[in-house]
Amino acid sequence: MQVYSQDTLFAVARLEAAAPIPAWADGFFSVTRTVNELSIVCAAGAVPADVQAERGFRMLMVDGPLDFSLTGVLSSITGALAEAGVSVFTISTYDTDYVLIRDEKFSEAAGALRVAGWEIAE
């Protein structure tokens, strides 16, 4: 597992369900649209101040690509973090999984993951 970017903090932004994908979603970003909302994960610095968002996440990327037949990868990660009292926000793509952790909890999370047998490359 590796830190996606050591110097980038991410945000999870919430827009109205019918909103277009904004131009400020650039670089690494993930978009999820439901009937109730449009959620965008991207660099925190890109999200305008007037947009509802939770800011200040660091991102871990699970080395991939991961085979779809693998089981328990996210469970292993989130279980170790739950035991350490660290909340997460996860994103999965075709190739891999991403785990967002509050910046102030990152060292604690990295320690818990290392104890659980995960290697973290910064």
mmCIF file of N, CA and C in Angstrom:
data_model
loop_
_atom_site.group_PDB
_atom_site.id
_atom_site.type_symbol
_atom_site.label_atom_id
_atom_site.label_comp_id
_atom_site.label_asym_id
_atom_site.label_seq_id
_atom_site.Cartn_x
_atom_site.Cartn_y
_atom_site.Cartn_z
ATOM 1 N N MET A 1 0.859 -1.158 0.000
ATOM 2 C CA MET A 1 0.000 0.000 0.000
ATOM 3 C C MET A 1 0.903 1.217 0.000
ATOM 4 N N GLN A 2 0.493 2.241 -0.717
ATOM 5 C CA GLN A 2 1.315 3.431 -0.731
ATOM 6 C C GLN A 2 0.485 4.693 -0.540
ATOM 7 N N VAL A 3 1.130 5.719 -0.014
ATOM 8 C CA VAL A 3 0.483 7.005 0.145
ATOM 9 C C VAL A 3 0.336 7.588 -1.250
ATOM 10 N N TYR A 4 -0.875 7.988 -1.623
ATOM 11 C CA TYR A 4 -1.109 8.495 -2.974
ATOM 12 C C TYR A 4 -0.281 9.746 -3.238
ATOM 13 N N SER A 5 -0.310 10.686 -2.343
ATOM 14 C CA SER A 5 0.471 11.905 -2.486
ATOM 15 C C SER A 5 0.735 12.451 -1.094
ATOM 16 N N GLN A 6 2.006 12.575 -0.759
ATOM 17 C CA GLN A 6 2.339 13.008 0.593
ATOM 18 C C GLN A 6 1.962 14.457 0.864
ATOM 19 N N ASP A 7 1.921 15.272 -0.180
ATOM 20 C CA ASP A 7 1.690 16.693 0.052
ATOM 21 C C ASP A 7 0.296 17.171 -0.361
ATOM 22 N N THR A 8 -0.577 16.243 -0.758
ATOM 23 C CA THR A 8 -1.929 16.625 -1.162
ATOM 24 C C THR A 8 -2.943 16.178 -0.122
ATOM 25 N N LEU A 9 -3.745 17.112 0.328
ATOM 26 C CA LEU A 9 -4.889 16.780 1.163
ATOM 27 C C LEU A 9 -6.115 16.741 0.264
ATOM 28 N N PHE A 10 -7.011 15.818 0.558
ATOM 29 C CA PHE A 10 -8.201 15.618 -0.258
ATOM 30 C C PHE A 10 -9.447 16.044 0.492
ATOM 31 N N ALA A 11 -10.528 16.214 -0.257
ATOM 32 C CA ALA A 11 -11.826 16.570 0.310
ATOM 33 C C ALA A 11 -12.899 15.689 -0.317
ATOM 34 N N VAL A 12 -13.986 15.523 0.429
ATOM 35 C CA VAL A 12 -15.180 14.863 -0.083
ATOM 36 C C VAL A 12 -16.242 15.948 -0.130
ATOM 37 N N ALA A 13 -16.623 16.336 -1.346
ATOM 38 C CA ALA A 13 -17.565 17.428 -1.534
ATOM 39 C C ALA A 13 -18.943 16.891 -1.904
ATOM 40 N N ARG A 14 -19.967 17.634 -1.494
ATOM 41 C CA ARG A 14 -21.344 17.259 -1.801
ATOM 42 C C ARG A 14 -22.017 18.376 -2.583
ATOM 43 N N LEU A 15 -22.564 18.002 -3.733
ATOM 44 C CA LEU A 15 -23.316 18.929 -4.562
ATOM 45 C C LEU A 15 -24.728 18.372 -4.762
ATOM 46 N N GLU A 16 -25.594 19.172 -5.315
ATOM 47 C CA GLU A 16 -26.947 18.713 -5.622
ATOM 48 C C GLU A 16 -26.883 17.608 -6.677
ATOM 49 N N ALA A 17 -27.838 16.705 -6.638
ATOM 50 C CA ALA A 17 -27.834 15.531 -7.518
ATOM 51 C C ALA A 17 -27.757 15.890 -9.000
ATOM 52 N N ALA A 18 -28.420 16.951 -9.410
ATOM 53 C CA ALA A 18 -28.456 17.315 -10.827
ATOM 54 C C ALA A 18 -27.300 18.225 -11.253
ATOM 55 N N ALA A 19 -26.424 18.593 -10.321
ATOM 56 C CA ALA A 19 -25.325 19.505 -10.647
ATOM 57 C C ALA A 19 -24.384 18.865 -11.672
ATOM 58 N N PRO A 20 -23.822 19.681 -12.560
ATOM 59 C CA PRO A 20 -22.831 19.145 -13.487
ATOM 60 C C PRO A 20 -21.523 18.877 -12.747
ATOM 61 N N ILE A 21 -20.694 18.019 -13.303
ATOM 62 C CA ILE A 21 -19.367 17.793 -12.714
ATOM 63 C C ILE A 21 -18.584 19.090 -12.896
ATOM 64 N N PRO A 22 -18.129 19.684 -11.812
ATOM 65 C CA PRO A 22 -17.492 21.005 -11.908
ATOM 66 C C PRO A 22 -16.083 20.937 -12.500
ATOM 67 N N ALA A 23 -15.690 22.034 -13.108
ATOM 68 C CA ALA A 23 -14.357 22.124 -13.720
ATOM 69 C C ALA A 23 -13.248 22.034 -12.680
ATOM 70 N N TRP A 24 -13.542 22.390 -11.420
ATOM 71 C CA TRP A 24 -12.497 22.340 -10.399
ATOM 72 C C TRP A 24 -12.130 20.914 -9.996
ATOM 73 N N ALA A 25 -12.920 19.926 -10.386
ATOM 74 C CA ALA A 25 -12.569 18.519 -10.142
ATOM 75 C C ALA A 25 -11.520 18.144 -11.184
ATOM 76 N N ASP A 26 -10.266 18.146 -10.767
ATOM 77 C CA ASP A 26 -9.151 17.966 -11.699
ATOM 78 C C ASP A 26 -8.089 17.103 -11.041
ATOM 79 N N GLY A 27 -7.147 16.613 -11.809
ATOM 80 C CA GLY A 27 -6.131 15.726 -11.262
ATOM 81 C C GLY A 27 -6.792 14.428 -10.859
ATOM 82 N N PHE A 28 -6.441 13.885 -9.699
ATOM 83 C CA PHE A 28 -7.141 12.704 -9.190
ATOM 84 C C PHE A 28 -8.494 13.183 -8.695
ATOM 85 N N PHE A 29 -9.561 12.596 -9.215
ATOM 86 C CA PHE A 29 -10.878 12.857 -8.653
ATOM 87 C C PHE A 29 -11.782 11.666 -8.914
ATOM 88 N N SER A 30 -12.763 11.509 -8.053
ATOM 89 C CA SER A 30 -13.745 10.445 -8.171
ATOM 90 C C SER A 30 -15.117 11.068 -8.028
ATOM 91 N N VAL A 31 -16.031 10.643 -8.892
ATOM 92 C CA VAL A 31 -17.377 11.198 -8.903
ATOM 93 C C VAL A 31 -18.378 10.070 -8.686
ATOM 94 N N THR A 32 -19.321 10.300 -7.788
ATOM 95 C CA THR A 32 -20.437 9.372 -7.596
ATOM 96 C C THR A 32 -21.725 10.180 -7.603
ATOM 97 N N ARG A 33 -22.634 9.784 -8.502
ATOM 98 C CA ARG A 33 -23.922 10.464 -8.575
ATOM 99 C C ARG A 33 -25.000 9.474 -8.156
ATOM 100 N N THR A 34 -25.857 9.904 -7.241
ATOM 101 C CA THR A 34 -27.035 9.129 -6.850
ATOM 102 C C THR A 34 -28.258 10.005 -7.096
ATOM 103 N N VAL A 35 -29.425 9.478 -6.784
ATOM 104 C CA VAL A 35 -30.633 10.295 -6.938
ATOM 105 C C VAL A 35 -30.668 11.428 -5.920
ATOM 106 N N ASN A 36 -29.838 11.335 -4.873
ATOM 107 C CA ASN A 36 -29.851 12.336 -3.807
ATOM 108 C C ASN A 36 -28.700 13.329 -3.827
ATOM 109 N N GLU A 37 -27.602 12.980 -4.482
ATOM 110 C CA GLU A 37 -26.429 13.857 -4.407
ATOM 111 C C GLU A 37 -25.412 13.543 -5.485
ATOM 112 N N LEU A 38 -24.484 14.470 -5.644
ATOM 113 C CA LEU A 38 -23.281 14.285 -6.449
ATOM 114 C C LEU A 38 -22.117 14.455 -5.485
ATOM 115 N N SER A 39 -21.343 13.386 -5.296
ATOM 116 C CA SER A 39 -20.181 13.454 -4.407
ATOM 117 C C SER A 39 -18.918 13.463 -5.244
ATOM 118 N N ILE A 40 -17.998 14.323 -4.860
ATOM 119 C CA ILE A 40 -16.733 14.428 -5.572
ATOM 120 C C ILE A 40 -15.602 14.366 -4.560
ATOM 121 N N VAL A 41 -14.645 13.481 -4.815
ATOM 122 C CA VAL A 41 -13.424 13.415 -4.025
ATOM 123 C C VAL A 41 -12.321 13.984 -4.904
ATOM 124 N N CYS A 42 -11.624 14.985 -4.397
ATOM 125 C CA CYS A 42 -10.536 15.601 -5.162
ATOM 126 C C CYS A 42 -9.631 16.357 -4.189
ATOM 127 N N ALA A 43 -8.619 16.997 -4.721
ATOM 128 C CA ALA A 43 -7.714 17.785 -3.887
ATOM 129 C C ALA A 43 -8.517 18.845 -3.131
ATOM 130 N N ALA A 44 -8.290 18.946 -1.842
ATOM 131 C CA ALA A 44 -9.044 19.872 -0.996
ATOM 132 C C ALA A 44 -8.875 21.315 -1.461
ATOM 133 N N GLY A 45 -7.693 21.654 -1.920
ATOM 134 C CA GLY A 45 -7.433 23.020 -2.360
ATOM 135 C C GLY A 45 -8.219 23.427 -3.587
ATOM 136 N N ALA A 46 -8.756 22.464 -4.321
ATOM 137 C CA ALA A 46 -9.521 22.767 -5.527
ATOM 138 C C ALA A 46 -10.983 23.079 -5.235
ATOM 139 N N VAL A 47 -11.462 22.657 -4.073
ATOM 140 C CA VAL A 47 -12.888 22.810 -3.752
ATOM 141 C C VAL A 47 -13.149 24.238 -3.269
ATOM 142 N N PRO A 48 -14.045 24.957 -3.943
ATOM 143 C CA PRO A 48 -14.346 26.324 -3.504
ATOM 144 C C PRO A 48 -14.855 26.348 -2.055
ATOM 145 N N ALA A 49 -14.561 27.430 -1.367
ATOM 146 C CA ALA A 49 -14.908 27.558 0.052
ATOM 147 C C ALA A 49 -16.405 27.465 0.305
ATOM 148 N N ASP A 50 -17.225 27.852 -0.671
ATOM 149 C CA ASP A 50 -18.674 27.843 -0.456
ATOM 150 C C ASP A 50 -19.324 26.497 -0.756
ATOM 151 N N VAL A 51 -18.526 25.485 -1.092
ATOM 152 C CA VAL A 51 -19.057 24.154 -1.381
ATOM 153 C C VAL A 51 -19.018 23.312 -0.111
ATOM 154 N N GLN A 52 -20.126 22.646 0.187
ATOM 155 C CA GLN A 52 -20.175 21.754 1.358
ATOM 156 C C GLN A 52 -19.173 20.627 1.155
ATOM 157 N N ALA A 53 -18.235 20.483 2.090
ATOM 158 C CA ALA A 53 -17.204 19.456 1.943
ATOM 159 C C ALA A 53 -16.572 19.141 3.284
ATOM 160 N N GLU A 54 -16.110 17.914 3.387
ATOM 161 C CA GLU A 54 -15.248 17.494 4.493
ATOM 162 C C GLU A 54 -13.838 17.513 3.922
ATOM 163 N N ARG A 55 -12.969 18.286 4.523
ATOM 164 C CA ARG A 55 -11.613 18.474 4.002
ATOM 165 C C ARG A 55 -10.592 17.840 4.944
ATOM 166 N N GLY A 56 -9.362 17.729 4.456
ATOM 167 C CA GLY A 56 -8.267 17.311 5.312
ATOM 168 C C GLY A 56 -8.007 15.813 5.364
ATOM 169 N N PHE A 57 -8.190 15.122 4.259
ATOM 170 C CA PHE A 57 -7.913 13.686 4.190
ATOM 171 C C PHE A 57 -6.597 13.424 3.471
ATOM 172 N N ARG A 58 -5.893 12.414 3.922
ATOM 173 C CA ARG A 58 -4.755 11.863 3.181
ATOM 174 C C ARG A 58 -5.216 10.551 2.581
ATOM 175 N N MET A 59 -4.582 10.142 1.501
ATOM 176 C CA MET A 59 -5.061 8.981 0.767
ATOM 177 C C MET A 59 -4.006 7.890 0.668
ATOM 178 N N LEU A 60 -4.450 6.667 0.966
ATOM 179 C CA LEU A 60 -3.631 5.477 0.750
ATOM 180 C C LEU A 60 -4.169 4.741 -0.462
ATOM 181 N N MET A 61 -3.280 4.256 -1.294
ATOM 182 C CA MET A 61 -3.662 3.496 -2.478
ATOM 183 C C MET A 61 -3.178 2.061 -2.309
ATOM 184 N N VAL A 62 -4.086 1.107 -2.411
ATOM 185 C CA VAL A 62 -3.716 -0.301 -2.349
ATOM 186 C C VAL A 62 -3.047 -0.654 -3.674
ATOM 187 N N ASP A 63 -1.868 -1.284 -3.603
ATOM 188 C CA ASP A 63 -1.177 -1.662 -4.827
ATOM 189 C C ASP A 63 -2.075 -2.546 -5.669
ATOM 190 N N GLY A 64 -2.226 -2.211 -6.906
ATOM 191 C CA GLY A 64 -3.088 -2.966 -7.809
ATOM 192 C C GLY A 64 -2.362 -3.209 -9.110
ATOM 193 N N PRO A 65 -3.042 -3.736 -10.073
ATOM 194 C CA PRO A 65 -4.469 -3.994 -10.056
ATOM 195 C C PRO A 65 -4.829 -5.206 -9.196
ATOM 196 N N LEU A 66 -6.034 -5.145 -8.632
ATOM 197 C CA LEU A 66 -6.539 -6.225 -7.801
ATOM 198 C C LEU A 66 -7.487 -7.091 -8.623
ATOM 199 N N ASP A 67 -7.355 -8.380 -8.471
ATOM 200 C CA ASP A 67 -8.237 -9.315 -9.161
ATOM 201 C C ASP A 67 -9.618 -9.262 -8.506
ATOM 202 N N PHE A 68 -10.659 -9.301 -9.311
ATOM 203 C CA PHE A 68 -12.022 -9.218 -8.773
ATOM 204 C C PHE A 68 -12.378 -10.413 -7.897
ATOM 205 N N SER A 69 -11.636 -11.509 -7.993
ATOM 206 C CA SER A 69 -11.945 -12.674 -7.167
ATOM 207 C C SER A 69 -11.344 -12.577 -5.763
ATOM 208 N N LEU A 70 -10.481 -11.578 -5.516
ATOM 209 C CA LEU A 70 -9.908 -11.405 -4.182
ATOM 210 C C LEU A 70 -11.003 -11.026 -3.191
ATOM 211 N N THR A 71 -10.904 -11.570 -1.999
ATOM 212 C CA THR A 71 -11.880 -11.228 -0.963
ATOM 213 C C THR A 71 -11.167 -10.714 0.282
ATOM 214 N N GLY A 72 -11.793 -9.791 0.953
ATOM 215 C CA GLY A 72 -11.314 -9.353 2.256
ATOM 216 C C GLY A 72 -10.234 -8.303 2.269
ATOM 217 N N VAL A 73 -9.852 -7.752 1.111
ATOM 218 C CA VAL A 73 -8.784 -6.753 1.097
ATOM 219 C C VAL A 73 -9.210 -5.525 1.893
ATOM 220 N N LEU A 74 -10.333 -4.918 1.528
ATOM 221 C CA LEU A 74 -10.799 -3.736 2.263
ATOM 222 C C LEU A 74 -11.173 -4.070 3.693
ATOM 223 N N SER A 75 -11.712 -5.261 3.906
ATOM 224 C CA SER A 75 -12.079 -5.678 5.260
ATOM 225 C C SER A 75 -10.844 -5.735 6.161
ATOM 226 N N SER A 76 -9.753 -6.240 5.629
ATOM 227 C CA SER A 76 -8.509 -6.316 6.398
ATOM 228 C C SER A 76 -8.010 -4.922 6.782
ATOM 229 N N ILE A 77 -8.094 -4.014 5.827
ATOM 230 C CA ILE A 77 -7.627 -2.645 6.065
ATOM 231 C C ILE A 77 -8.560 -1.911 7.027
ATOM 232 N N THR A 78 -9.839 -1.917 6.704
ATOM 233 C CA THR A 78 -10.786 -1.159 7.531
ATOM 234 C C THR A 78 -10.958 -1.787 8.908
ATOM 235 N N GLY A 79 -10.809 -3.097 9.002
ATOM 236 C CA GLY A 79 -10.888 -3.750 10.309
ATOM 237 C C GLY A 79 -9.766 -3.304 11.224
ATOM 238 N N ALA A 80 -8.544 -3.262 10.686
ATOM 239 C CA ALA A 80 -7.394 -2.817 11.481
ATOM 240 C C ALA A 80 -7.563 -1.362 11.902
ATOM 241 N N LEU A 81 -8.096 -0.544 11.008
ATOM 242 C CA LEU A 81 -8.289 0.865 11.335
ATOM 243 C C LEU A 81 -9.434 1.053 12.328
ATOM 244 N N ALA A 82 -10.490 0.269 12.199
ATOM 245 C CA ALA A 82 -11.596 0.349 13.157
ATOM 246 C C ALA A 82 -11.122 -0.019 14.560
ATOM 247 N N GLU A 83 -10.303 -1.058 14.658
ATOM 248 C CA GLU A 83 -9.760 -1.453 15.970
ATOM 249 C C GLU A 83 -8.940 -0.336 16.590
ATOM 250 N N ALA A 84 -8.293 0.470 15.745
ATOM 251 C CA ALA A 84 -7.486 1.592 16.229
ATOM 252 C C ALA A 84 -8.328 2.855 16.419
ATOM 253 N N GLY A 85 -9.630 2.784 16.119
ATOM 254 C CA GLY A 85 -10.498 3.944 16.290
ATOM 255 C C GLY A 85 -10.334 4.994 15.208
ATOM 256 N N VAL A 86 -9.915 4.569 14.019
ATOM 257 C CA VAL A 86 -9.698 5.495 12.904
ATOM 258 C C VAL A 86 -10.808 5.305 11.873
ATOM 259 N N SER A 87 -11.565 6.357 11.602
ATOM 260 C CA SER A 87 -12.619 6.265 10.594
ATOM 261 C C SER A 87 -12.014 6.462 9.203
ATOM 262 N N VAL A 88 -12.714 5.937 8.201
ATOM 263 C CA VAL A 88 -12.202 5.983 6.832
ATOM 264 C C VAL A 88 -13.321 6.349 5.852
ATOM 265 N N PHE A 89 -12.911 6.760 4.690
ATOM 266 C CA PHE A 89 -13.782 6.934 3.532
ATOM 267 C C PHE A 89 -13.073 6.191 2.415
ATOM 268 N N THR A 90 -13.747 5.263 1.756
ATOM 269 C CA THR A 90 -13.081 4.446 0.742
ATOM 270 C C THR A 90 -13.642 4.710 -0.653
ATOM 271 N N ILE A 91 -12.782 4.504 -1.631
ATOM 272 C CA ILE A 91 -13.142 4.572 -3.045
ATOM 273 C C ILE A 91 -12.564 3.331 -3.699
ATOM 274 N N SER A 92 -13.356 2.689 -4.509
ATOM 275 C CA SER A 92 -12.845 1.557 -5.284
ATOM 276 C C SER A 92 -12.968 1.874 -6.759
ATOM 277 N N THR A 93 -11.944 1.496 -7.516
ATOM 278 C CA THR A 93 -11.960 1.640 -8.964
ATOM 279 C C THR A 93 -11.840 0.250 -9.565
ATOM 280 N N TYR A 94 -11.801 0.181 -10.857
ATOM 281 C CA TYR A 94 -11.670 -1.113 -11.528
ATOM 282 C C TYR A 94 -10.404 -1.837 -11.079
ATOM 283 N N ASP A 95 -9.307 -1.098 -10.922
ATOM 284 C CA ASP A 95 -8.014 -1.714 -10.629
ATOM 285 C C ASP A 95 -7.652 -1.821 -9.163
ATOM 286 N N THR A 96 -8.148 -0.924 -8.320
ATOM 287 C CA THR A 96 -7.647 -0.917 -6.948
ATOM 288 C C THR A 96 -8.602 -0.214 -5.988
ATOM 289 N N ASP A 97 -8.167 -0.083 -4.754
ATOM 290 C CA ASP A 97 -8.942 0.582 -3.701
ATOM 291 C C ASP A 97 -8.118 1.732 -3.131
ATOM 292 N N TYR A 98 -8.828 2.764 -2.694
ATOM 293 C CA TYR A 98 -8.221 3.931 -2.064
ATOM 294 C C TYR A 98 -8.886 4.129 -0.711
ATOM 295 N N VAL A 99 -8.087 4.480 0.285
ATOM 296 C CA VAL A 99 -8.602 4.689 1.630
ATOM 297 C C VAL A 99 -8.206 6.093 2.065
ATOM 298 N N LEU A 100 -9.212 6.904 2.373
ATOM 299 C CA LEU A 100 -8.963 8.262 2.842
ATOM 300 C C LEU A 100 -9.059 8.284 4.354
ATOM 301 N N ILE A 101 -8.071 8.929 4.961
ATOM 302 C CA ILE A 101 -7.948 8.996 6.415
ATOM 303 C C ILE A 101 -7.699 10.458 6.789
ATOM 304 N N ARG A 102 -8.355 10.917 7.832
ATOM 305 C CA ARG A 102 -8.114 12.290 8.295
ATOM 306 C C ARG A 102 -6.623 12.502 8.546
ATOM 307 N N ASP A 103 -6.125 13.646 8.110
ATOM 308 C CA ASP A 103 -4.703 13.950 8.230
ATOM 309 C C ASP A 103 -4.204 13.798 9.664
ATOM 310 N N GLU A 104 -4.998 14.285 10.634
ATOM 311 C CA GLU A 104 -4.551 14.229 12.032
ATOM 312 C C GLU A 104 -4.513 12.807 12.589
ATOM 313 N N LYS A 105 -5.127 11.853 11.899
ATOM 314 C CA LYS A 105 -5.118 10.454 12.334
ATOM 315 C C LYS A 105 -4.192 9.588 11.486
ATOM 316 N N PHE A 106 -3.506 10.198 10.522
ATOM 317 C CA PHE A 106 -2.749 9.414 9.557
ATOM 318 C C PHE A 106 -1.616 8.602 10.203
ATOM 319 N N SER A 107 -0.840 9.203 11.066
ATOM 320 C CA SER A 107 0.262 8.470 11.714
ATOM 321 C C SER A 107 -0.258 7.297 12.517
ATOM 322 N N GLU A 108 -1.335 7.525 13.249
ATOM 323 C CA GLU A 108 -1.963 6.463 14.032
ATOM 324 C C GLU A 108 -2.464 5.341 13.108
ATOM 325 N N ALA A 109 -3.073 5.736 11.993
ATOM 326 C CA ALA A 109 -3.583 4.751 11.026
ATOM 327 C C ALA A 109 -2.453 3.953 10.402
ATOM 328 N N ALA A 110 -1.387 4.630 10.011
ATOM 329 C CA ALA A 110 -0.248 3.943 9.406
ATOM 330 C C ALA A 110 0.353 2.938 10.381
ATOM 331 N N GLY A 111 0.452 3.319 11.649
ATOM 332 C CA GLY A 111 0.967 2.399 12.664
ATOM 333 C C GLY A 111 0.079 1.174 12.819
ATOM 334 N N ALA A 112 -1.228 1.377 12.843
ATOM 335 C CA ALA A 112 -2.165 0.253 12.985
ATOM 336 C C ALA A 112 -2.084 -0.677 11.784
ATOM 337 N N LEU A 113 -1.947 -0.109 10.607
ATOM 338 C CA LEU A 113 -1.851 -0.938 9.403
ATOM 339 C C LEU A 113 -0.546 -1.733 9.371
ATOM 340 N N ARG A 114 0.531 -1.100 9.807
ATOM 341 C CA ARG A 114 1.822 -1.828 9.856
ATOM 342 C C ARG A 114 1.735 -2.997 10.851
ATOM 343 N N VAL A 115 1.124 -2.775 11.992
ATOM 344 C CA VAL A 115 0.942 -3.854 12.970
ATOM 345 C C VAL A 115 0.126 -4.993 12.368
ATOM 346 N N ALA A 116 -0.840 -4.645 11.515
ATOM 347 C CA ALA A 116 -1.688 -5.648 10.860
ATOM 348 C C ALA A 116 -1.003 -6.342 9.692
ATOM 349 N N GLY A 117 0.246 -5.940 9.397
ATOM 350 C CA GLY A 117 1.003 -6.604 8.337
ATOM 351 C C GLY A 117 1.040 -5.900 7.012
ATOM 352 N N TRP A 118 0.453 -4.709 6.922
ATOM 353 C CA TRP A 118 0.489 -3.945 5.687
ATOM 354 C C TRP A 118 1.769 -3.131 5.618
ATOM 355 N N GLU A 119 2.358 -3.064 4.445
ATOM 356 C CA GLU A 119 3.540 -2.240 4.214
ATOM 357 C C GLU A 119 3.080 -0.942 3.573
ATOM 358 N N ILE A 120 3.562 0.182 4.108
ATOM 359 C CA ILE A 120 3.158 1.486 3.575
ATOM 360 C C ILE A 120 4.391 2.181 3.031
ATOM 361 N N ALA A 121 4.353 2.450 1.741
ATOM 362 C CA ALA A 121 5.443 3.162 1.071
ATOM 363 C C ALA A 121 5.045 4.622 0.946
ATOM 364 N N GLU A 122 5.870 5.511 1.460
ATOM 365 C CA GLU A 122 5.549 6.949 1.409
ATOM 366 C C GLU A 122 6.202 7.591 0.193
#
